[in-house]
Coordinates of C-alpha atoms in Angstrom, one line a residue:
Chain U
X1 CA 13.9 -32.1 -47.2
X2 CA 13.9 -29.6 -44.4
X3 CA 14.3 -26.0 -46.1
X4 CA 14.1 -23.9 -42.9
X5 CA 14.9 -25.1 -39.4
X6 CA 14.6 -22.6 -36.5
X7 CA 16.1 -23.5 -33.1
X8 CA 15.2 -21.8 -29.7
X9 CA 14.9 -18.5 -31.3
X10 CA 14.4 -15.5 -28.8
X11 CA 14.2 -11.8 -29.4
X12 CA 14.3 -9.6 -26.4
X13 CA 13.8 -5.7 -26.5
X14 CA 15.1 -4.8 -23.1
X15 CA 13.2 -6.9 -20.7
X16 CA 10.2 -7.8 -23.2
X17 CA 10.7 -10.9 -25.1
X18 CA 8.8 -10.3 -28.2
X19 CA 9.6 -13.8 -29.3
X20 CA 10.6 -16.6 -26.8
X21 CA 12.3 -19.8 -27.5
X22 CA 10.5 -20.7 -30.7
X23 CA 11.4 -23.6 -32.6
X24 CA 10.2 -24.3 -36.1
X25 CA 10.6 -26.1 -39.2
X26 CA 9.5 -26.3 -42.9
X27 CA 9.7 -28.6 -45.5
X28 CA 10.3 -27.7 -49.3
X29 CA 7.0 -27.2 -50.8
X30 CA 4.8 -26.6 -48.0
X31 CA 2.7 -23.6 -47.1
X32 CA 2.7 -23.0 -43.4
X33 CA 0.7 -20.2 -41.7
X34 CA 1.8 -18.3 -38.4
X35 CA -1.2 -17.0 -36.6
X36 CA -1.8 -15.3 -33.3
X37 CA -3.4 -12.2 -31.7
X38 CA -1.9 -8.7 -32.3
X39 CA 1.3 -8.4 -30.6
X40 CA 2.0 -12.1 -30.6
X41 CA 5.4 -11.6 -32.1
X42 CA 4.7 -12.9 -35.6
X43 CA 6.2 -10.0 -37.5
X44 CA 9.2 -9.8 -35.1
X45 CA 9.7 -13.6 -36.2
X46 CA 9.7 -12.5 -39.8
X47 CA 12.1 -9.6 -39.1
X48 CA 14.6 -12.1 -37.8
X49 CA 14.2 -14.5 -40.6
X50 CA 14.9 -11.8 -43.0
X51 CA 17.8 -10.2 -41.1
X52 CA 16.2 -7.0 -40.1
X53 CA 16.5 -8.0 -36.4
X54 CA 19.4 -10.0 -35.2
X55 CA 18.0 -12.7 -32.8
X56 CA 19.2 -12.4 -29.0
X57 CA 19.3 -16.2 -29.0
X58 CA 19.0 -19.2 -31.3
X59 CA 19.6 -20.2 -34.7
X60 CA 18.2 -20.1 -38.1
X61 CA 19.2 -22.7 -40.6
X62 CA 18.2 -22.3 -44.0
X63 CA 18.8 -24.6 -47.0
X64 CA 21.4 -26.5 -44.7
X65 CA 23.3 -23.1 -44.0
X66 CA 23.3 -21.2 -40.8
X67 CA 21.9 -17.6 -41.6
X68 CA 21.4 -16.3 -38.0
X69 CA 22.3 -12.6 -38.1
X70 CA 23.2 -12.2 -42.0
X71 CA 22.3 -8.8 -43.3
X72 CA 18.9 -8.3 -45.0
X73 CA 20.4 -7.5 -48.5
X74 CA 22.3 -10.9 -48.2
X75 CA 19.3 -13.1 -47.0
X76 CA 17.5 -12.6 -50.3
X77 CA 20.4 -14.1 -52.1
X78 CA 20.2 -17.0 -49.9
X79 CA 16.7 -17.5 -51.2
X80 CA 14.3 -15.8 -48.7
X81 CA 12.0 -12.9 -49.9
X82 CA 9.2 -11.2 -48.3
X83 CA 6.5 -8.8 -48.3
X84 CA 5.5 -6.3 -45.7
X85 CA 2.4 -6.0 -43.3
X86 CA 2.1 -2.3 -44.3
X87 CA 2.8 -2.3 -48.0
X88 CA 6.2 -1.1 -48.7
X89 CA 6.4 -0.5 -52.5
X90 CA 8.6 2.2 -54.1
X91 CA 5.7 4.7 -54.8
X92 CA 7.2 6.9 -57.4
X93 CA 8.8 4.2 -59.5
X94 CA 6.7 2.6 -62.2
X95 CA 5.2 -1.1 -61.7
X96 CA 7.8 -2.5 -63.9
X97 CA 10.6 -0.8 -62.1
X98 CA 9.3 -2.1 -59.0
X99 CA 9.6 -5.7 -60.4
X100 CA 13.0 -4.8 -61.7
X101 CA 14.4 -3.7 -58.2
X102 CA 13.1 -7.1 -57.2
X103 CA 15.6 -8.7 -59.5
X104 CA 18.5 -6.7 -58.1
X105 CA 20.0 -9.6 -56.4
X106 CA 19.7 -11.7 -59.6
X107 CA 21.2 -9.3 -62.0
X108 CA 24.7 -7.9 -62.4
X109 CA 24.9 -5.0 -64.4
X110 CA 27.3 -2.4 -62.6
X111 CA 28.6 1.2 -63.4
X112 CA 30.8 -0.1 -66.4
X113 CA 28.2 -1.9 -68.4
X114 CA 25.6 0.8 -67.6
X115 CA 28.0 3.8 -68.5
X116 CA 29.0 2.2 -71.9
X117 CA 25.6 0.5 -72.8
X118 CA 27.6 -2.8 -73.5
X119 CA 25.9 -5.6 -75.3
X120 CA 25.7 -7.4 -71.8
X121 CA 23.8 -4.4 -70.5
X122 CA 21.1 -4.6 -73.3
X123 CA 20.7 -8.3 -72.9
X124 CA 20.1 -8.3 -69.1
X125 CA 17.8 -5.3 -69.4
X126 CA 15.6 -7.0 -71.9
X127 CA 15.6 -10.4 -70.3
X128 CA 14.6 -8.6 -67.0
X129 CA 11.9 -6.5 -68.5
X130 CA 10.6 -9.8 -70.4
X131 CA 10.6 -11.9 -67.0
X132 CA 9.2 -8.9 -65.1
X133 CA 6.1 -8.5 -67.6
X134 CA 5.6 -12.4 -67.3
X135 CA 5.4 -12.1 -63.8
X136 CA 3.1 -9.2 -63.9
X137 CA 0.8 -11.0 -66.3
X138 CA 0.2 -13.7 -63.6
X139 CA -1.5 -11.1 -61.3
X140 CA -3.3 -9.2 -64.0
X141 CA -0.9 -6.2 -63.9
X142 CA 0.6 -6.5 -67.4
X143 CA -1.3 -3.5 -68.5
X144 CA -0.2 -1.2 -65.7
X145 CA 3.6 -1.5 -66.4
X146 CA 4.0 2.3 -66.7
X147 CA 1.8 3.3 -63.9
X148 CA 3.5 4.7 -60.9
X149 CA 3.0 2.2 -58.0
X150 CA 1.3 4.7 -55.9
X151 CA -1.4 5.1 -58.4
X152 CA -2.4 1.4 -58.1
X153 CA -5.6 0.3 -56.3
X154 CA -5.0 -1.2 -52.7
X155 CA -5.4 -4.9 -53.9
X156 CA -3.2 -4.4 -56.7
X157 CA -0.5 -2.9 -54.7
X158 CA -0.6 -6.1 -52.5
X159 CA -0.4 -8.1 -55.6
X160 CA 2.6 -6.1 -57.0
X161 CA 4.4 -6.5 -53.7
X162 CA 4.1 -10.3 -54.0
X163 CA 5.3 -10.4 -57.4
X164 CA 8.3 -8.0 -56.4
X165 CA 9.2 -10.7 -54.0
X166 CA 8.8 -13.5 -56.4
X167 CA 11.3 -11.5 -59.0
X168 CA 14.0 -12.5 -56.6
X169 CA 13.3 -16.2 -57.4
X170 CA 13.1 -17.0 -53.8
X171 CA 13.2 -20.6 -52.4
X172 CA 11.1 -19.6 -49.5
X173 CA 8.4 -16.7 -49.7
X174 CA 7.3 -14.7 -46.6
X175 CA 3.9 -13.1 -46.9
X176 CA 3.0 -10.6 -43.9
X177 CA -0.8 -10.5 -43.9
X178 CA -1.2 -10.5 -47.8
X179 CA -5.0 -10.4 -47.6
X180 CA -5.2 -7.5 -45.0
X181 CA -7.8 -5.0 -46.3
X182 CA -8.9 -7.1 -49.2
X183 CA -12.7 -8.0 -49.8
X184 CA -13.9 -11.4 -49.8
X185 CA -13.6 -11.6 -53.7
X186 CA -10.0 -10.4 -53.7
X187 CA -9.2 -12.9 -50.8
X188 CA -10.4 -15.6 -52.9
X189 CA -8.5 -14.8 -55.9
X190 CA -5.3 -14.3 -53.8
X191 CA -5.9 -17.8 -52.3
X192 CA -6.1 -19.3 -55.7
X193 CA -3.1 -17.5 -56.7
X194 CA -1.1 -18.7 -53.5
X195 CA -2.4 -22.3 -54.5
X196 CA -1.0 -21.9 -57.9
X197 CA 2.4 -20.8 -56.7
X198 CA 2.4 -24.0 -54.4
X199 CA 1.5 -26.0 -57.4
X200 CA 4.6 -24.7 -58.9
X201 CA 6.6 -25.9 -56.2
X202 CA 6.9 -22.6 -54.0
X203 CA 7.5 -22.7 -50.2
X204 CA 5.5 -20.2 -48.4
X205 CA 5.4 -19.0 -44.9
X206 CA 2.1 -17.0 -44.2
X207 CA 1.2 -14.5 -41.6
X208 CA -2.6 -13.9 -41.7
X209 CA -5.7 -13.2 -39.6
X210 CA -8.1 -14.3 -42.3
X211 CA -8.8 -17.6 -40.7
X212 CA -10.9 -18.9 -43.6
X213 CA -7.9 -18.3 -45.8
X214 CA -5.5 -19.9 -43.3
X215 CA -7.7 -22.7 -42.7
X216 CA -8.1 -23.5 -46.3
X217 CA -4.7 -23.1 -47.5
X218 CA -2.3 -24.2 -44.9
X219 CA -0.5 -27.6 -44.7
X220 CA 0.2 -26.8 -40.9
X221 CA -0.3 -24.1 -38.7
X222 CA 1.8 -22.4 -35.8
X223 CA 0.1 -20.2 -33.3
X224 CA 1.9 -17.6 -31.2
X225 CA 0.9 -15.8 -28.2
X226 CA 2.9 -13.3 -26.2
X227 CA 5.9 -14.4 -28.2
X228 CA 5.5 -18.3 -27.1
X229 CA 4.5 -20.9 -29.3
X230 CA 1.2 -22.2 -27.9
X231 CA 0.2 -24.7 -30.6
X232 CA 1.3 -26.4 -33.9
X233 CA -0.5 -28.8 -36.1
X234 CA -3.0 -29.4 -38.8
X235 CA -6.0 -26.9 -39.4
X236 CA -8.7 -29.1 -37.6
X237 CA -6.4 -29.6 -34.4
X238 CA -5.8 -26.0 -34.3
X239 CA -9.5 -25.2 -34.5
X240 CA -10.3 -27.2 -31.4
X241 CA -7.2 -26.4 -29.5
X242 CA -8.3 -25.0 -26.0
X243 CA -5.1 -22.7 -25.6
X244 CA -5.7 -21.3 -29.1
X245 CA -9.4 -20.6 -28.3
X246 CA -8.4 -19.0 -25.0
X247 CA -5.7 -16.8 -26.6
X248 CA -8.1 -15.3 -29.2
X249 CA -11.2 -15.4 -27.1
X250 CA -10.2 -15.2 -23.5
X251 CA -10.8 -17.7 -20.7
X252 CA -14.1 -19.3 -20.2
X253 CA -15.2 -18.7 -23.9
Chain N
X1 CA 0.3 -9.4 -79.3
X2 CA 2.9 -7.7 -81.9
X3 CA 4.7 -9.4 -84.5
X4 CA 8.4 -9.3 -84.4
X5 CA 8.5 -7.2 -87.6
X6 CA 6.2 -4.5 -86.2
X7 CA 8.1 -4.3 -83.1
X8 CA 11.2 -3.9 -84.8
X9 CA 9.8 -1.2 -86.9
X10 CA 8.1 0.7 -84.0
X11 CA 11.6 0.5 -82.3
X12 CA 13.4 2.0 -85.3
X13 CA 10.7 4.8 -85.3
X14 CA 11.3 5.7 -81.8
X15 CA 15.2 5.8 -82.3
X16 CA 14.8 7.9 -85.2
X17 CA 12.4 10.3 -83.5
X18 CA 14.6 10.3 -80.6
X19 CA 17.8 11.1 -82.5
X20 CA 16.0 13.9 -84.4
X21 CA 15.1 15.5 -81.3
X22 CA 18.6 15.2 -79.9
X23 CA 20.0 16.6 -83.2
X24 CA 17.8 19.4 -83.1
X25 CA 18.8 20.4 -79.6
X26 CA 22.5 20.0 -80.3
X27 CA 22.2 22.3 -83.4
X28 CA 20.4 24.8 -81.3
X29 CA 23.2 24.7 -78.8
X30 CA 26.0 24.9 -81.3
X31 CA 24.9 28.0 -82.9
X32 CA 24.5 30.0 -79.7
X33 CA 27.9 31.5 -80.1
X34 CA 26.9 32.7 -83.5
X35 CA 24.2 35.1 -82.3
X36 CA 27.1 37.6 -81.4
X37 CA 26.0 37.8 -78.0
X38 CA 28.1 40.3 -75.9
X39 CA 30.8 39.1 -73.5
X40 CA 28.8 39.5 -70.4
X41 CA 26.0 37.2 -71.8
X42 CA 28.4 34.5 -72.9
X43 CA 30.0 34.5 -69.5
X44 CA 26.6 34.0 -67.9
X45 CA 25.8 31.2 -70.4
X46 CA 29.1 29.6 -69.8
X47 CA 28.7 29.9 -66.0
X48 CA 25.1 28.4 -66.3
X49 CA 26.7 25.5 -67.9
X50 CA 29.2 25.2 -64.9
X51 CA 26.1 25.2 -62.6
X52 CA 24.2 22.7 -64.8
X53 CA 27.2 20.1 -64.1
X54 CA 27.1 21.0 -60.4
X55 CA 23.1 20.7 -60.1
X56 CA 22.8 17.6 -62.1
X57 CA 25.5 15.8 -60.0
X58 CA 24.0 17.0 -56.8
X59 CA 20.8 15.9 -58.1
X60 CA 22.1 12.4 -58.4
X61 CA 22.7 12.1 -54.6
X62 CA 19.9 14.3 -53.3
X63 CA 17.2 14.2 -55.8
X64 CA 17.8 10.4 -57.1
X65 CA 19.3 8.7 -53.9
X66 CA 17.5 11.0 -51.5
X67 CA 20.4 12.0 -49.4
X68 CA 20.5 15.5 -48.4
X69 CA 24.1 16.9 -49.2
X70 CA 24.9 20.5 -48.0
X71 CA 28.6 20.4 -49.1
X72 CA 28.5 20.1 -52.6
X73 CA 30.8 23.2 -52.9
X74 CA 33.5 21.3 -51.2
X75 CA 33.9 18.9 -54.2
X76 CA 33.7 21.9 -56.3
X77 CA 36.4 23.4 -54.5
X78 CA 38.5 20.3 -54.4
X79 CA 38.3 19.9 -58.3
X80 CA 39.3 23.5 -58.7
X81 CA 42.2 23.4 -56.4
X82 CA 43.5 20.1 -57.7
X83 CA 43.3 21.4 -61.2
X84 CA 44.8 24.9 -60.3
X85 CA 47.9 23.3 -58.3
X86 CA 48.5 20.5 -60.9
X87 CA 48.5 23.1 -63.6
X88 CA 50.7 25.7 -61.8
X89 CA 53.1 23.2 -60.2
X90 CA 53.6 20.6 -63.0
X91 CA 52.2 22.6 -66.0
X92 CA 49.9 19.9 -66.8
X93 CA 47.2 20.5 -69.5
X94 CA 43.6 20.6 -68.9
X95 CA 43.0 17.2 -70.6
X96 CA 45.1 15.7 -67.7
X97 CA 44.1 18.2 -64.8
X98 CA 40.3 17.9 -65.5
X99 CA 40.2 14.0 -64.9
X100 CA 42.6 14.2 -62.1
X101 CA 40.5 17.0 -60.4
X102 CA 37.5 14.8 -60.8
X103 CA 39.1 11.7 -59.5
X104 CA 40.5 13.5 -56.5
X105 CA 37.0 14.9 -55.6
X106 CA 35.7 11.3 -56.0
X107 CA 38.2 9.7 -53.9
X108 CA 37.7 12.3 -51.0
X109 CA 33.9 11.6 -51.4
X110 CA 34.5 7.9 -51.1
X111 CA 36.6 8.5 -47.9
X112 CA 34.2 10.6 -46.3
X113 CA 31.2 8.6 -47.4
X114 CA 32.4 5.3 -45.9
X115 CA 31.9 6.4 -42.2
X116 CA 29.0 9.1 -42.8
X117 CA 26.6 7.5 -45.2
X118 CA 25.2 5.4 -42.5
X119 CA 23.8 8.7 -41.4
X120 CA 20.4 9.9 -42.7
X121 CA 18.4 13.0 -43.2
X122 CA 19.5 16.0 -40.9
X123 CA 22.6 14.1 -39.7
X124 CA 24.0 13.7 -43.0
X125 CA 23.1 17.1 -43.9
X126 CA 25.3 18.4 -40.8
X127 CA 28.2 16.2 -41.7
X128 CA 28.5 17.4 -45.1
X129 CA 27.9 21.0 -44.0
X130 CA 30.8 20.6 -41.6
X131 CA 32.9 18.9 -44.2
X132 CA 32.5 21.8 -46.6
X133 CA 33.7 24.2 -43.9
X134 CA 36.7 22.2 -43.2
X135 CA 37.5 22.2 -46.8
X136 CA 37.2 25.9 -47.0
X137 CA 39.2 26.4 -43.9
X138 CA 42.1 24.2 -45.1
X139 CA 42.2 26.1 -48.4
X140 CA 42.3 29.2 -46.5
X141 CA 45.1 28.4 -44.1
X142 CA 47.2 25.9 -46.0
X143 CA 49.4 28.7 -47.3
X144 CA 52.1 26.5 -48.9
X145 CA 49.6 24.6 -51.1
X146 CA 46.7 27.0 -51.7
X147 CA 48.2 30.5 -50.9
X148 CA 45.3 31.2 -48.5
X149 CA 43.2 34.1 -49.1
X150 CA 45.6 35.4 -51.6
X151 CA 44.2 32.6 -53.9
X152 CA 45.9 31.2 -57.1
X153 CA 46.0 33.5 -60.0
X154 CA 47.2 32.9 -63.5
X155 CA 46.0 29.5 -64.0
X156 CA 46.7 28.4 -67.4
X157 CA 44.0 28.4 -70.0
X158 CA 43.1 25.0 -71.2
X159 CA 44.6 23.4 -74.5
X160 CA 42.6 20.8 -76.1
X161 CA 43.9 18.7 -78.8
X162 CA 46.3 21.5 -79.8
X163 CA 43.7 24.2 -79.6
X164 CA 44.2 27.0 -77.1
X165 CA 41.1 27.8 -75.3
X166 CA 41.0 31.5 -74.9
X167 CA 37.8 33.1 -76.3
X168 CA 34.4 33.1 -74.9
X169 CA 33.2 31.1 -78.0
X170 CA 35.9 28.5 -77.3
X171 CA 35.1 28.2 -73.6
X172 CA 31.4 27.8 -74.6
X173 CA 32.1 24.8 -76.7
X174 CA 34.2 23.3 -74.1
X175 CA 31.6 23.6 -71.2
X176 CA 29.1 22.3 -73.8
X177 CA 31.2 19.2 -74.4
X178 CA 31.6 18.8 -70.7
X179 CA 27.7 19.2 -69.9
X180 CA 27.0 16.7 -72.6
X181 CA 29.4 14.2 -71.1
X182 CA 27.8 14.7 -67.7
X183 CA 24.2 14.6 -69.0
X184 CA 24.9 11.3 -70.8
X185 CA 26.8 9.6 -68.1
X186 CA 24.2 10.5 -65.5
X187 CA 21.4 9.7 -67.8
X188 CA 22.8 6.3 -68.4
X189 CA 23.5 5.7 -64.7
X190 CA 20.0 6.6 -63.6
X191 CA 18.4 4.5 -66.3
X192 CA 20.0 1.2 -65.2
X193 CA 20.1 -1.3 -62.5
X194 CA 22.2 1.1 -60.4
X195 CA 19.8 4.1 -60.8
X196 CA 16.9 1.9 -59.7
X197 CA 18.8 0.9 -56.7
X198 CA 19.5 4.7 -56.0
X199 CA 15.8 5.5 -56.5
X200 CA 14.7 2.5 -54.5
X201 CA 16.8 3.7 -51.5
X202 CA 15.1 7.3 -51.8
X203 CA 11.6 5.7 -51.9
X204 CA 11.9 3.1 -49.2
X205 CA 15.3 1.9 -48.0
X206 CA 14.2 -0.9 -45.8
X207 CA 12.1 -2.4 -48.9
X208 CA 15.3 -1.7 -51.0
X209 CA 17.6 -3.7 -48.5
X210 CA 15.1 -6.4 -48.5
X211 CA 15.1 -6.7 -52.2
X212 CA 19.0 -7.1 -52.0
X213 CA 20.1 -3.6 -52.4
X214 CA 23.2 -2.8 -50.3
X215 CA 22.1 0.5 -49.1
X216 CA 25.6 1.8 -47.8
X217 CA 27.4 0.6 -51.0
X218 CA 25.0 2.1 -53.3
X219 CA 24.8 5.5 -51.2
X220 CA 28.6 5.8 -51.2
X221 CA 28.5 5.0 -55.0
X222 CA 26.1 7.8 -55.7
X223 CA 28.0 10.3 -53.5
X224 CA 31.2 9.3 -55.1
X225 CA 29.8 9.8 -58.7
X226 CA 28.3 13.1 -57.6
X227 CA 31.5 14.3 -56.3
X228 CA 33.2 13.2 -59.5
X229 CA 31.4 15.6 -61.7
X230 CA 31.4 18.4 -59.1
X231 CA 35.1 18.0 -59.3
X232 CA 34.9 18.3 -63.1
X233 CA 33.0 21.5 -62.7
X234 CA 35.5 22.8 -60.4
X235 CA 38.4 22.0 -62.7
X236 CA 36.7 23.8 -65.6
X237 CA 36.0 26.9 -63.3
X238 CA 39.6 27.1 -62.4
X239 CA 40.8 27.1 -66.0
X240 CA 38.1 29.4 -67.1
X241 CA 38.1 32.1 -64.4
X242 CA 42.0 31.5 -64.2
X243 CA 41.8 32.7 -60.6
X244 CA 40.5 30.8 -57.7
X245 CA 40.3 31.7 -53.9
X246 CA 38.4 30.2 -50.9
X247 CA 35.7 32.8 -51.3
X248 CA 34.2 31.1 -54.3
X249 CA 33.4 27.9 -52.6
X250 CA 31.4 28.9 -49.5
X251 CA 28.4 27.5 -48.1
X252 CA 26.5 29.9 -50.0
X253 CA 27.6 28.0 -53.2
X254 CA 26.3 24.7 -52.0
X255 CA 22.9 26.2 -51.2
X256 CA 22.8 27.9 -54.5
X257 CA 23.3 24.5 -56.3
X258 CA 20.6 22.9 -54.1
X259 CA 18.1 25.7 -54.7
X260 CA 18.6 24.9 -58.5
X261 CA 17.9 21.1 -57.9
X262 CA 14.9 21.8 -55.7
X263 CA 13.5 24.7 -58.0
X264 CA 14.0 22.6 -61.3
X265 CA 12.5 19.6 -59.6
X266 CA 14.4 16.8 -57.4
X267 CA 14.8 13.7 -59.3
X268 CA 14.6 15.3 -62.7
X269 CA 17.6 15.7 -65.2
X270 CA 15.9 18.5 -67.4
X271 CA 14.7 20.0 -64.1
X272 CA 18.5 20.4 -62.8
X273 CA 19.2 22.0 -66.1
X274 CA 16.3 24.5 -66.1
X275 CA 16.8 25.3 -62.4
X276 CA 20.6 26.1 -63.1
X277 CA 19.7 28.4 -66.0
X278 CA 16.8 30.3 -64.0
X279 CA 18.9 30.7 -60.8
X280 CA 22.1 31.8 -62.7
X281 CA 20.2 34.5 -64.6
X282 CA 17.6 35.6 -62.0
X283 CA 20.0 37.8 -60.1
X284 CA 21.1 39.5 -63.4
X285 CA 17.6 39.9 -64.6
X286 CA 16.5 41.2 -61.5
X287 CA 19.3 43.8 -61.3
X288 CA 17.0 46.7 -62.1
X289 CA 15.2 46.2 -58.7
X290 CA 18.6 47.1 -57.3
X291 CA 18.9 46.6 -53.7
X292 CA 15.7 44.6 -53.6
X293 CA 16.9 42.1 -56.1
X294 CA 18.2 39.4 -53.5
X295 CA 14.7 39.8 -51.6
X296 CA 13.1 39.0 -55.0
X297 CA 15.4 36.1 -55.5
X298 CA 14.2 34.6 -52.2
X299 CA 10.8 35.4 -52.8
X300 CA 10.8 33.3 -56.0
X301 CA 12.1 30.4 -54.0
X302 CA 9.4 30.8 -51.3
X303 CA 6.3 31.4 -53.7
X304 CA 7.5 28.4 -55.7
X305 CA 7.4 25.9 -52.7
X306 CA 3.8 25.9 -52.0
X307 CA 2.6 26.2 -55.4
X308 CA 4.8 23.2 -56.8
X309 CA 6.8 21.6 -54.1
X310 CA 8.0 19.0 -56.4
X311 CA 9.8 21.7 -58.6
X312 CA 9.2 22.8 -62.0
X313 CA 9.6 19.6 -63.7
X314 CA 9.6 17.3 -60.7
X315 CA 7.5 14.1 -61.2
X316 CA 7.1 14.6 -64.9
X317 CA 7.9 11.9 -67.2
X318 CA 8.4 12.9 -70.6
X319 CA 7.0 11.3 -73.9
X320 CA 10.4 10.1 -75.1
X321 CA 11.0 8.2 -71.9
X322 CA 7.4 6.7 -71.9
X323 CA 8.0 5.4 -75.3
X324 CA 11.2 3.9 -74.2
X325 CA 9.4 2.2 -71.6
X326 CA 6.6 0.9 -73.8
X327 CA 9.6 -0.4 -75.8
X328 CA 10.2 -2.7 -72.6
X329 CA 6.5 -3.9 -72.7
X330 CA 6.7 -4.6 -76.4
X331 CA 9.6 -6.9 -75.5
X332 CA 7.8 -8.5 -72.8
X333 CA 4.7 -9.4 -74.9
X334 CA 6.8 -11.1 -77.5

């Protein structure tokens, strides 16, 4: 079943078309990678999917519903959660609190229940803390619960950001360069982790520059350059595609 | 892995220690009037309590939610005038005028917040500053309602459950009750899903939004709650001093409260309390310096900032809070 369908999406900033007429689709349970040189429009594409930018043209249909132009705080309720290229945690909140904010869209305690510390308040807080701990254990951060997020090592911060997104129980997870700045061992571990998510049925859209990771993990790959889709297909097709080689290495390579 | 029994025991122990500390602090606060302090000192203690409410509430919007407001005195004024007018015109007692004053301040904050809280940083600061000037000028010129510069004298002393509050000791217990109500309410709000949303907005509003936090809604909520308690403080002030005029609610007052929050530590509840105590007392303690005392007052703030920019208690997590967090952990590892 088609989970995500993007039709003729364009994002223009003045005269510059950062993303130009891109169509795209994802099936449930797939891992798809979006690659391309710097400035190709990958992050802009993510920002449109998550409502941060409103596309100039085109439509985004998610889970059978047109979500074009929906505000970011509502997108996550529809089931799309993301991480950021330059890590955006809440630095002065604890690791646990970061994940609890990730559950914001799935929890309900408001002013009344918080002020009067009702039974419902404690039930939800306990349930969320339990779930958050479970999630943190999957990325070896269980013992860091009370640590400020800013005190984590770089790789741990990356993992925390993924877990924070997963806390929203998304149907589609967008990862923006999760392996950036990681060493080969960390990247290897990340790959295993992403595979594990897929085995549990997650659908993942990945922006990544680490080609080894991309080639090993992706079901399909889309290649962007200057805002235009220049190729799509399976890993081995992409590797030998003349346009892709040119985009990365220049003509005559 | 802990067993359930151990876990329950641990929890009981923490709750016991927690309540012991609270009981100790409360006992200490309750006996202050028995120390037979002179009238002047008692007045200072009571005013410090009023500033605690103002500083704690400003801390919610500025320290926790990260939205700089320079107009907290406006809500203090609205609370004071609402209370005074209701009391003078309709003879309502404090138990009715106080909630009415708080609600009025909250309502005005809500109406102001909806169009303006989209603004950030310096822009929001300017808007709140401008708004507080508007409130002061309206109070100064709306003769029919506020008696303008003549102010409103002879505001009735509060009557609570048949007790007429008149002596400093009685006022002390009243402000203590109000401070405790404010502290508990704000503590509970901050340590909940709501508070986490506020702090997330301060930390990174785009990330917060991407996690489903409706930024505008939560900023308005935080602003409205902050104004509610500022209004409550205003109501107490009116019924305590029994005379109000626009001079009591100038821009200086907003800056004074903001200094308390910054000095004590933005985003720290005990910090706001300590900040208000220090800055209520500093001008009096420095009185021996005569003409130089306001210079010293400024100097304290200037010296403080490079040494400890996060404020006295900013960024400190108390052991009690940590224990509560560990409790979460224990729950999670069952």
